[in-house]
């Protein structure tokens, strides 16, 4: 039998129940409260609760004041209740991309052009979407186009326009998929590793989406590719605190505005790798405990969140690094990154599945499509069947690595395929700087 959901690392519904029982016993021995059997099912706000004790003197129990008694909100596993994704309009096929760098105005050394062509063939990517094109940058932003020129202000200005456009589209789709009222969104969290604004993305989305002015919000910048799973975990913990909470999580990446031209001196080959593998996209999710809107089918949960885990791999802090410079973002990915991710993923997933009677082969794997070498090592080290990472590979193949938004695309495709996958559970995995592994165990719900 599966254990009670324990999406809080150090607490589960099972342990919470034991705590409440102890508190009830304390209440029964501390006052005139004599009858532990009576139950109150609702408070005035409509939330289900359990009353563990009542008074023998006939005093009426109310939601505002329960003498000598203890009440606790009955919690249900938080769910992903809506999802949305968005890509920009410009499509690059990788064979065209490798030909692009050979154009005269790209000033690409022949050795670098050969390296780009090789990376394109080995990347596992056939195409990706970008918000801006190389020709647009060449014609309008020569400081961005030329390697090493100060350009951070122009890059952030492009991010403000293109990032917000995608973020709003993905968030709107997620809200429509959820089906609830926008005024019921209580929390808004945004993530991006390719831009930073003030007012930040969260404030701009609050206004453009028409969310309540009282929405609790924050924006996180430059967290890394695992931010999508971190956002899901954070939203689940917020939703767990109150059944009325509805959390909108939005991840947006515009890697094309941070793309570095090729170093003529070939001193930074990592810039070629990141130029090649990263694409642009946005993903959004609405998370909350299932409530009345679910029963009326206006808000349909698609995944129940049952457990969240995090782990920092020792002695791996140099494997993924990003520096913010005057000429944009300088990213570095070490050669041993895929191996370190692969060998640590199995033990990490063991902790996610422990106690649920699940095995690697019995769950869908929504692994972050960080690159073909990473997916290959995860598959090899965990002994997975080829189909278990097929959806992650498909997202990588057709969209590229979209940072934290990628996991939303993978989960969206798992939802679309539904029962055809013949698995009732899914694990969502993120890999980011640290190396930090992030995981969420989800139970699939199909309508």
CSV table of C-alpha atoms in Angstrom, one decimal:
chain,number,residue,atom,x,y,z
A,1,UNK,CA,0.0,0.0,0.0
A,2,UNK,CA,1.3,3.5,-0.9
A,3,UNK,CA,2.2,5.7,2.0
A,4,UNK,CA,0.3,8.8,2.8
A,5,UNK,CA,1.5,11.7,0.6
A,6,UNK,CA,4.5,13.5,2.0
A,7,UNK,CA,5.2,16.3,-0.4
A,8,UNK,CA,6.7,18.2,2.6
A,9,UNK,CA,10.0,16.5,3.1
A,10,UNK,CA,9.7,16.2,6.9
A,11,UNK,CA,6.0,15.8,7.3
A,12,UNK,CA,3.3,13.6,5.9
A,13,UNK,CA,-0.5,13.4,6.2
A,14,UNK,CA,0.1,10.2,8.1
A,15,UNK,CA,2.4,11.9,10.7
A,16,UNK,CA,0.1,14.9,10.8
A,17,UNK,CA,-2.8,12.6,11.7
A,18,UNK,CA,-0.8,11.1,14.6
A,19,UNK,CA,0.0,14.6,15.8
A,20,UNK,CA,-3.7,15.6,15.7
A,21,UNK,CA,-4.6,12.4,17.6
A,22,UNK,CA,-2.2,13.3,20.4
A,23,UNK,CA,-3.5,16.8,20.5
A,24,UNK,CA,-7.1,15.5,20.7
A,25,UNK,CA,-6.1,13.3,23.7
A,26,UNK,CA,-4.6,16.3,25.3
A,27,UNK,CA,-7.8,18.3,24.8
A,28,UNK,CA,-9.9,15.6,26.3
A,29,UNK,CA,-7.9,15.7,29.5
A,30,UNK,CA,-7.7,19.5,29.7
A,31,UNK,CA,-11.2,20.9,30.3
A,32,UNK,CA,-14.7,19.7,30.0
A,33,UNK,CA,-14.4,18.2,26.6
A,34,UNK,CA,-15.6,14.6,27.0
A,35,UNK,CA,-16.8,13.2,23.7
A,36,UNK,CA,-14.2,12.5,21.0
A,37,UNK,CA,-16.7,10.9,18.7
A,38,UNK,CA,-18.7,14.0,17.5
A,39,UNK,CA,-17.6,15.4,14.1
A,40,UNK,CA,-18.0,18.7,12.5
A,41,UNK,CA,-17.7,18.5,8.7
A,42,UNK,CA,-17.6,22.2,7.6
A,43,UNK,CA,-16.5,25.6,8.7
A,44,UNK,CA,-18.3,28.7,7.7
A,45,UNK,CA,-15.8,29.1,4.8
A,46,UNK,CA,-16.7,25.7,3.4
A,47,UNK,CA,-13.4,24.0,4.1
A,48,UNK,CA,-13.7,20.4,5.3
A,49,UNK,CA,-12.3,19.9,8.8
A,50,UNK,CA,-12.2,17.2,11.5
A,51,UNK,CA,-13.3,18.1,15.1
A,52,UNK,CA,-11.5,16.0,17.6
A,53,UNK,CA,-13.6,16.5,20.8
A,54,UNK,CA,-16.8,18.1,21.9
A,55,UNK,CA,-18.2,19.6,25.0
A,56,UNK,CA,-20.5,17.6,27.3
A,57,UNK,CA,-22.2,20.7,28.7
A,58,UNK,CA,-24.2,21.1,25.5
A,59,UNK,CA,-22.4,24.3,24.4
A,60,UNK,CA,-22.8,24.9,20.7
A,61,UNK,CA,-19.7,24.4,18.6
A,62,UNK,CA,-19.1,27.2,16.0
A,63,UNK,CA,-16.4,27.8,13.4
A,64,UNK,CA,-15.3,31.0,15.2
A,65,UNK,CA,-14.7,29.4,18.6
A,66,UNK,CA,-14.4,25.8,19.6
A,67,UNK,CA,-14.0,25.6,23.4
A,68,UNK,CA,-11.5,23.0,24.6
A,69,UNK,CA,-11.6,21.4,21.1
A,70,UNK,CA,-9.1,21.2,18.3
A,71,UNK,CA,-9.9,21.5,14.6
A,72,UNK,CA,-7.7,20.8,11.7
A,73,UNK,CA,-8.3,21.4,8.0
A,74,UNK,CA,-8.5,18.1,6.2
A,75,UNK,CA,-5.8,18.2,3.5
A,76,UNK,CA,-5.7,16.6,0.1
A,77,UNK,CA,-2.7,16.2,-2.1
A,78,UNK,CA,-2.1,19.3,-4.2
A,79,UNK,CA,-2.7,18.9,-7.9
A,80,UNK,CA,-1.6,20.4,-11.2
A,81,UNK,CA,-5.0,21.8,-12.2
A,82,UNK,CA,-4.0,23.6,-15.4
A,83,UNK,CA,-1.0,23.8,-17.8
A,84,UNK,CA,0.0,26.0,-20.7
A,85,UNK,CA,2.9,26.4,-23.0
A,86,UNK,CA,4.1,28.8,-25.6
A,87,UNK,CA,6.9,29.2,-28.2
A,88,UNK,CA,7.9,32.2,-30.3
A,89,UNK,CA,7.3,32.3,-34.0
A,90,UNK,CA,10.7,31.8,-35.6
A,91,UNK,CA,11.6,28.2,-36.3
A,92,UNK,CA,15.2,27.2,-36.9
A,93,UNK,CA,16.0,23.8,-38.3
A,94,UNK,CA,19.4,22.7,-37.1
A,95,UNK,CA,20.8,22.1,-40.6
A,96,UNK,CA,19.9,25.7,-41.4
A,97,UNK,CA,21.4,26.8,-38.1
A,98,UNK,CA,24.7,25.2,-38.8
A,99,UNK,CA,24.7,26.8,-42.3
A,100,UNK,CA,23.9,30.2,-40.8
A,101,UNK,CA,27.2,30.5,-38.9
A,102,UNK,CA,29.0,30.1,-42.2
A,103,UNK,CA,27.6,33.3,-43.6
A,104,UNK,CA,30.1,36.0,-44.2
A,105,UNK,CA,28.5,38.5,-41.7
A,106,UNK,CA,28.8,36.0,-38.9
A,107,UNK,CA,32.6,36.2,-39.0
A,108,UNK,CA,32.9,32.6,-37.9
A,109,UNK,CA,36.3,30.9,-38.1
A,110,UNK,CA,36.3,27.8,-40.2
A,111,UNK,CA,37.2,25.7,-37.2
A,112,UNK,CA,34.3,27.0,-35.2
A,113,UNK,CA,31.9,26.4,-38.1
A,114,UNK,CA,32.9,22.7,-38.2
A,115,UNK,CA,32.4,22.5,-34.5
A,116,UNK,CA,28.9,24.0,-34.7
A,117,UNK,CA,28.0,21.5,-37.5
A,118,UNK,CA,29.2,18.6,-35.3
A,119,UNK,CA,27.3,19.8,-32.2
A,120,UNK,CA,24.2,20.2,-34.3
A,121,UNK,CA,24.4,16.6,-35.5
A,122,UNK,CA,25.1,15.2,-32.0
A,123,UNK,CA,22.7,17.4,-30.0
A,124,UNK,CA,19.6,15.3,-30.5
A,125,UNK,CA,17.9,18.5,-31.7
A,126,UNK,CA,16.2,18.8,-35.1
A,127,UNK,CA,14.7,22.2,-34.6
A,128,UNK,CA,14.1,24.9,-32.1
A,129,UNK,CA,12.1,28.2,-31.8
A,130,UNK,CA,13.6,31.6,-31.2
A,131,UNK,CA,12.1,35.0,-30.4
A,132,UNK,CA,14.7,36.9,-32.4
A,133,UNK,CA,16.7,35.9,-35.5
A,134,UNK,CA,20.4,36.4,-36.2
A,135,UNK,CA,19.5,38.7,-39.1
A,136,UNK,CA,17.4,40.9,-36.9
A,137,UNK,CA,20.2,41.2,-34.3
A,138,UNK,CA,22.7,41.9,-37.1
A,139,UNK,CA,20.6,44.7,-38.5
A,140,UNK,CA,19.4,46.3,-35.3
A,141,UNK,CA,21.9,45.5,-32.5
A,142,UNK,CA,25.5,45.4,-33.8
A,143,UNK,CA,26.7,45.5,-30.2
A,144,UNK,CA,25.0,42.2,-29.5
A,145,UNK,CA,26.1,40.7,-32.8
A,146,UNK,CA,29.7,41.4,-32.2
A,147,UNK,CA,31.4,39.2,-29.7
A,148,UNK,CA,32.4,40.7,-26.4
A,149,UNK,CA,30.7,44.1,-26.9
A,150,UNK,CA,28.8,45.6,-24.0
A,151,UNK,CA,25.1,44.8,-24.7
A,152,UNK,CA,23.4,43.7,-21.5
A,153,UNK,CA,21.0,46.6,-21.5
A,154,UNK,CA,19.8,45.8,-25.0
A,155,UNK,CA,19.5,42.1,-24.2
A,156,UNK,CA,17.3,42.8,-21.2
A,157,UNK,CA,15.2,45.2,-23.2
A,158,UNK,CA,14.5,42.5,-25.8
A,159,UNK,CA,13.8,40.1,-23.0
A,160,UNK,CA,11.2,42.5,-21.5
A,161,UNK,CA,9.3,42.4,-24.8
A,162,UNK,CA,9.7,38.9,-26.0
A,163,UNK,CA,9.7,37.2,-22.6
A,164,UNK,CA,6.5,38.9,-21.5
A,165,UNK,CA,4.8,38.0,-24.7
A,166,UNK,CA,5.5,34.3,-24.2
A,167,UNK,CA,4.9,34.3,-20.5
A,168,UNK,CA,1.5,35.9,-20.9
A,169,UNK,CA,0.5,33.4,-23.6
A,170,UNK,CA,1.5,30.4,-21.5
A,171,UNK,CA,-0.1,31.7,-18.3
A,172,UNK,CA,-3.4,32.5,-20.2
A,173,UNK,CA,-3.5,29.0,-21.5
A,174,UNK,CA,-2.9,27.5,-18.1
A,175,UNK,CA,-5.6,29.7,-16.5
A,176,UNK,CA,-8.1,28.6,-19.3
A,177,UNK,CA,-7.1,25.0,-18.8
A,178,UNK,CA,-7.7,25.3,-15.1
A,179,UNK,CA,-11.1,27.0,-15.7
A,180,UNK,CA,-11.3,29.0,-12.4
A,181,UNK,CA,-11.7,32.7,-11.8
A,182,UNK,CA,-8.5,34.7,-12.2
A,183,UNK,CA,-9.4,36.6,-9.0
A,184,UNK,CA,-9.1,33.2,-7.2
A,185,UNK,CA,-5.3,33.0,-7.9
A,186,UNK,CA,-3.7,33.7,-4.5
A,187,UNK,CA,-0.1,33.3,-5.4
A,188,UNK,CA,2.1,34.0,-8.5
A,189,UNK,CA,5.7,32.8,-8.9
A,190,UNK,CA,7.8,33.5,-12.0
A,191,UNK,CA,11.2,32.1,-13.0
A,192,UNK,CA,13.7,33.0,-15.7
A,193,UNK,CA,17.4,32.4,-16.2
A,194,UNK,CA,17.7,34.7,-19.3
A,195,UNK,CA,16.4,38.0,-18.1
A,196,UNK,CA,15.8,40.3,-15.1
A,197,UNK,CA,13.4,43.2,-15.0
A,198,UNK,CA,12.1,45.7,-12.5
A,199,UNK,CA,9.1,45.8,-12.2
A,200,UNK,CA,9.7,42.1,-12.5
A,201,UNK,CA,7.8,39.5,-14.5
A,202,UNK,CA,5.4,38.7,-11.7
A,203,UNK,CA,4.2,42.3,-11.3
A,204,UNK,CA,3.8,42.7,-15.1
A,205,UNK,CA,1.8,39.5,-15.3
A,206,UNK,CA,-0.4,40.5,-12.4
A,207,UNK,CA,-1.5,43.5,-14.4
A,208,UNK,CA,-1.6,42.0,-17.9
A,209,UNK,CA,-3.6,38.9,-16.7
A,210,UNK,CA,-6.0,40.9,-14.5
A,211,UNK,CA,-5.1,39.0,-11.3
A,212,UNK,CA,-6.2,40.4,-7.9
A,213,UNK,CA,-4.1,43.3,-6.6
A,214,UNK,CA,-3.7,41.3,-3.4
A,215,UNK,CA,-2.0,38.3,-5.1
A,216,UNK,CA,1.1,37.2,-3.2
A,217,UNK,CA,3.9,37.2,-5.7
A,218,UNK,CA,7.6,36.9,-6.2
A,219,UNK,CA,10.0,36.5,-9.2
A,220,UNK,CA,13.2,34.4,-9.2
A,221,UNK,CA,16.0,35.1,-11.7
A,222,UNK,CA,19.0,33.0,-12.8
A,223,UNK,CA,18.1,29.9,-10.8
A,224,UNK,CA,18.7,27.4,-13.6
A,225,UNK,CA,17.1,24.7,-15.6
A,226,UNK,CA,15.7,22.9,-12.5
A,227,UNK,CA,13.5,25.9,-11.6
A,228,UNK,CA,10.5,24.4,-13.3
A,229,UNK,CA,10.5,21.5,-10.8
A,230,UNK,CA,11.4,23.8,-7.9
A,231,UNK,CA,8.4,26.0,-8.9
A,232,UNK,CA,6.1,22.9,-8.8
A,233,UNK,CA,7.5,21.9,-5.4
A,234,UNK,CA,7.1,25.4,-4.0
A,235,UNK,CA,3.6,25.7,-5.3
A,236,UNK,CA,2.7,22.3,-3.8
A,237,UNK,CA,3.9,23.5,-0.4
A,238,UNK,CA,2.0,26.7,-0.6
A,239,UNK,CA,-1.2,24.8,-1.7
A,240,UNK,CA,-0.8,22.4,1.2
A,241,UNK,CA,-1.0,25.3,3.7
A,242,UNK,CA,-4.5,26.3,2.8
A,243,UNK,CA,-7.1,24.5,0.5
A,244,UNK,CA,-8.1,27.9,-0.9
A,245,UNK,CA,-4.7,28.6,-2.3
A,246,UNK,CA,-4.4,28.6,-6.0
A,247,UNK,CA,-0.8,29.1,-7.2
A,248,UNK,CA,0.2,30.2,-10.7
A,249,UNK,CA,3.8,29.2,-11.7
A,250,UNK,CA,5.3,30.7,-14.9
A,251,UNK,CA,8.7,29.8,-16.3
A,252,UNK,CA,10.0,31.7,-19.4
A,253,UNK,CA,13.3,31.6,-21.2
A,254,UNK,CA,14.4,33.7,-24.1
A,255,UNK,CA,17.8,32.2,-24.7
A,256,UNK,CA,18.1,33.8,-28.2
A,257,UNK,CA,18.5,37.3,-26.6
A,258,UNK,CA,21.4,36.0,-24.6
A,259,UNK,CA,23.1,34.1,-27.4
A,260,UNK,CA,26.8,34.9,-27.7
A,261,UNK,CA,28.4,35.2,-31.1
A,262,UNK,CA,31.3,32.9,-31.6
A,263,UNK,CA,34.6,33.9,-30.2
A,264,UNK,CA,37.0,34.6,-33.1
A,265,UNK,CA,39.9,33.3,-30.9
A,266,UNK,CA,38.0,30.1,-30.1
A,267,UNK,CA,38.7,30.5,-26.4
A,268,UNK,CA,35.1,29.9,-25.3
A,269,UNK,CA,33.8,26.7,-27.0
A,270,UNK,CA,31.0,26.5,-24.4
A,271,UNK,CA,29.4,29.5,-25.9
A,272,UNK,CA,29.0,27.5,-29.1
A,273,UNK,CA,27.3,24.6,-27.2
A,274,UNK,CA,24.9,26.9,-25.5
A,275,UNK,CA,24.2,28.8,-28.7
A,276,UNK,CA,23.3,25.5,-30.3
A,277,UNK,CA,21.2,23.6,-27.7
A,278,UNK,CA,19.1,26.3,-26.1
A,279,UNK,CA,15.7,27.3,-27.4
A,280,UNK,CA,13.0,29.8,-26.4
A,281,UNK,CA,9.8,28.8,-24.6
A,282,UNK,CA,7.4,29.4,-21.7
A,283,UNK,CA,5.5,27.0,-19.5
A,284,UNK,CA,2.8,27.7,-16.8
A,285,UNK,CA,1.0,25.6,-14.2
A,286,UNK,CA,-1.9,26.2,-11.8
A,287,UNK,CA,-1.5,24.2,-8.6
A,288,UNK,CA,-3.9,23.8,-5.7
A,289,UNK,CA,-5.8,21.3,-3.5
A,290,UNK,CA,-8.9,19.9,-5.3
A,291,UNK,CA,-12.0,21.8,-4.2
A,292,UNK,CA,-15.5,22.6,-5.3
A,293,UNK,CA,-14.4,23.6,-8.7
A,294,UNK,CA,-13.1,20.1,-9.3
A,295,UNK,CA,-16.4,18.5,-8.3
A,296,UNK,CA,-18.2,20.8,-10.7
A,297,UNK,CA,-15.5,19.9,-13.4
A,298,UNK,CA,-14.6,23.5,-14.1
A,299,UNK,CA,-11.2,22.8,-12.7
A,300,UNK,CA,-9.7,19.4,-13.5
A,301,UNK,CA,-6.6,18.2,-11.8
A,302,UNK,CA,-4.3,16.3,-14.1
A,303,UNK,CA,-1.5,15.2,-11.7
A,304,UNK,CA,-1.6,14.7,-7.9
A,305,UNK,CA,1.6,15.8,-6.2
A,306,UNK,CA,2.6,13.1,-3.7
A,307,UNK,CA,6.3,13.7,-2.8
A,308,UNK,CA,9.0,16.2,-3.5
A,309,UNK,CA,12.8,15.8,-3.0
A,310,UNK,CA,15.9,17.8,-3.5
A,311,UNK,CA,19.6,16.8,-3.4
A,312,UNK,CA,22.8,18.7,-4.0
A,313,UNK,CA,25.5,16.4,-5.5
A,314,UNK,CA,28.8,16.9,-3.6
A,315,UNK,CA,31.8,18.4,-5.3
A,316,UNK,CA,29.9,19.3,-8.4
A,317,UNK,CA,29.5,23.1,-8.1
A,318,UNK,CA,31.7,23.8,-11.2
A,319,UNK,CA,29.7,21.5,-13.5
A,320,UNK,CA,27.1,24.2,-14.4
A,321,UNK,CA,28.0,27.9,-14.0
A,322,UNK,CA,26.6,31.1,-15.5
A,323,UNK,CA,28.2,34.5,-15.1
A,324,UNK,CA,26.4,37.8,-15.8
A,325,UNK,CA,28.7,40.0,-17.7
A,326,UNK,CA,28.4,43.3,-19.6
A,327,UNK,CA,28.2,41.4,-22.9
A,328,UNK,CA,25.5,39.0,-21.6
A,329,UNK,CA,25.4,35.6,-20.0
A,330,UNK,CA,28.5,33.4,-20.1
A,331,UNK,CA,27.5,29.8,-19.5
A,332,UNK,CA,29.9,26.9,-18.8
A,333,UNK,CA,28.9,23.2,-18.9
A,334,UNK,CA,31.7,20.8,-17.8
A,335,UNK,CA,32.3,17.6,-19.8
A,336,UNK,CA,31.5,15.3,-16.9
A,337,UNK,CA,28.1,16.9,-16.3
A,338,UNK,CA,26.1,14.1,-18.1
A,339,UNK,CA,27.9,11.4,-16.1
A,340,UNK,CA,27.5,13.0,-12.8
A,341,UNK,CA,23.8,13.6,-13.4
A,342,UNK,CA,23.3,10.0,-14.7
A,343,UNK,CA,25.1,8.2,-11.8
A,344,UNK,CA,23.2,10.3,-9.1
A,345,UNK,CA,19.8,10.1,-10.7
A,346,UNK,CA,19.1,6.5,-9.7
A,347,UNK,CA,19.7,6.8,-6.0
A,348,UNK,CA,17.8,10.1,-6.0
A,349,UNK,CA,14.8,8.5,-7.7
A,350,UNK,CA,14.9,5.6,-5.2
A,351,UNK,CA,14.0,8.1,-2.5
A,352,UNK,CA,11.1,9.5,-4.6
A,353,UNK,CA,9.6,6.0,-5.1
A,354,UNK,CA,10.3,4.5,-1.7
A,355,UNK,CA,7.2,3.1,0.1
A,356,UNK,CA,4.9,3.5,-2.9
A,357,UNK,CA,5.5,0.0,-4.4
A,358,UNK,CA,6.8,1.6,-7.6
A,359,UNK,CA,9.9,0.8,-9.7
A,360,UNK,CA,11.7,2.6,-12.5
A,361,UNK,CA,9.8,0.7,-15.1
A,362,UNK,CA,6.4,1.3,-13.7
A,363,UNK,CA,6.5,5.2,-13.9
A,364,UNK,CA,6.7,7.8,-16.7
A,365,UNK,CA,9.9,9.8,-16.6
A,366,UNK,CA,9.4,13.5,-17.2
A,367,UNK,CA,13.2,14.2,-17.2
A,368,UNK,CA,14.5,17.7,-18.0
A,369,UNK,CA,15.6,17.5,-21.6
A,370,UNK,CA,18.9,19.2,-20.9
A,371,UNK,CA,20.7,17.6,-23.8
A,372,UNK,CA,21.1,14.2,-25.5
A,373,UNK,CA,24.2,13.2,-23.5
A,374,UNK,CA,22.3,13.8,-20.2
A,375,UNK,CA,19.3,11.8,-21.3
A,376,UNK,CA,21.5,9.0,-22.6
A,377,UNK,CA,23.4,8.8,-19.3
A,378,UNK,CA,20.1,8.8,-17.2
A,379,UNK,CA,18.7,6.0,-19.4
A,380,UNK,CA,21.9,4.0,-19.2
A,381,UNK,CA,22.6,4.4,-15.5
A,382,UNK,CA,18.9,3.7,-14.5
A,383,UNK,CA,18.4,0.9,-17.0
A,384,UNK,CA,15.3,2.5,-18.5
A,385,UNK,CA,13.3,1.2,-21.4
A,386,UNK,CA,13.8,3.3,-24.5
A,387,UNK,CA,10.2,4.6,-24.4
A,388,UNK,CA,10.5,6.0,-20.9
A,389,UNK,CA,12.5,9.0,-21.9
A,390,UNK,CA,10.9,9.2,-25.4
A,391,UNK,CA,8.7,12.3,-24.5
A,392,UNK,CA,11.7,14.1,-23.0
A,393,UNK,CA,13.7,13.3,-26.2
A,394,UNK,CA,10.8,14.5,-28.4
A,395,UNK,CA,10.7,17.8,-26.6
A,396,UNK,CA,14.4,18.2,-26.9
A,397,UNK,CA,14.3,17.2,-30.6
A,398,UNK,CA,11.6,19.6,-31.6
A,399,UNK,CA,12.1,22.5,-29.1
A,400,UNK,CA,15.6,22.4,-27.8
A,401,UNK,CA,16.5,23.0,-24.2
A,402,UNK,CA,14.1,25.7,-22.9
A,403,UNK,CA,15.5,25.7,-19.4
A,404,UNK,CA,12.9,25.4,-16.6
A,405,UNK,CA,9.9,25.7,-19.0
A,406,UNK,CA,11.0,22.4,-20.6
A,407,UNK,CA,9.4,20.2,-17.9
A,408,UNK,CA,6.0,21.7,-18.4
A,409,UNK,CA,6.2,20.8,-22.1
A,410,UNK,CA,7.1,17.2,-21.1
A,411,UNK,CA,4.3,16.9,-18.6
A,412,UNK,CA,1.8,18.4,-21.1
A,413,UNK,CA,2.7,15.7,-23.6
A,414,UNK,CA,2.4,13.0,-21.0
A,415,UNK,CA,-1.1,14.4,-20.2
A,416,UNK,CA,-2.0,14.3,-23.9
A,417,UNK,CA,-0.9,10.7,-24.3
A,418,UNK,CA,-2.7,9.8,-21.1
A,419,UNK,CA,-3.7,6.2,-20.7
A,420,UNK,CA,-1.9,5.1,-23.8
A,421,UNK,CA,1.3,5.2,-21.7
A,422,UNK,CA,-0.1,2.4,-19.5
A,423,UNK,CA,1.5,3.9,-16.3
A,424,UNK,CA,-0.4,5.5,-13.4
A,425,UNK,CA,2.5,7.5,-12.0
A,426,UNK,CA,5.1,10.0,-13.3
A,427,UNK,CA,8.3,11.4,-11.9
A,428,UNK,CA,9.3,15.0,-12.9
A,429,UNK,CA,13.1,15.6,-12.7
A,430,UNK,CA,15.1,18.8,-12.9
A,431,UNK,CA,18.9,19.2,-13.1
A,432,UNK,CA,20.5,22.6,-12.3
A,433,UNK,CA,23.5,24.3,-10.9
A,434,UNK,CA,24.9,22.7,-7.8
A,435,UNK,CA,24.5,20.1,-9.3
A,436,UNK,CA,21.1,20.2,-7.8
A,437,UNK,CA,18.6,17.4,-8.4
A,438,UNK,CA,14.9,18.2,-8.0
A,439,UNK,CA,12.2,15.6,-8.2
A,440,UNK,CA,8.4,15.4,-7.8
A,441,UNK,CA,6.3,12.2,-7.7
A,442,UNK,CA,3.0,12.6,-9.4
A,443,UNK,CA,-0.1,10.4,-9.7
A,444,UNK,CA,-1.7,10.6,-13.1
A,445,UNK,CA,-5.4,11.6,-13.2
A,446,UNK,CA,-7.3,11.1,-16.4
A,447,UNK,CA,-10.8,12.3,-17.2
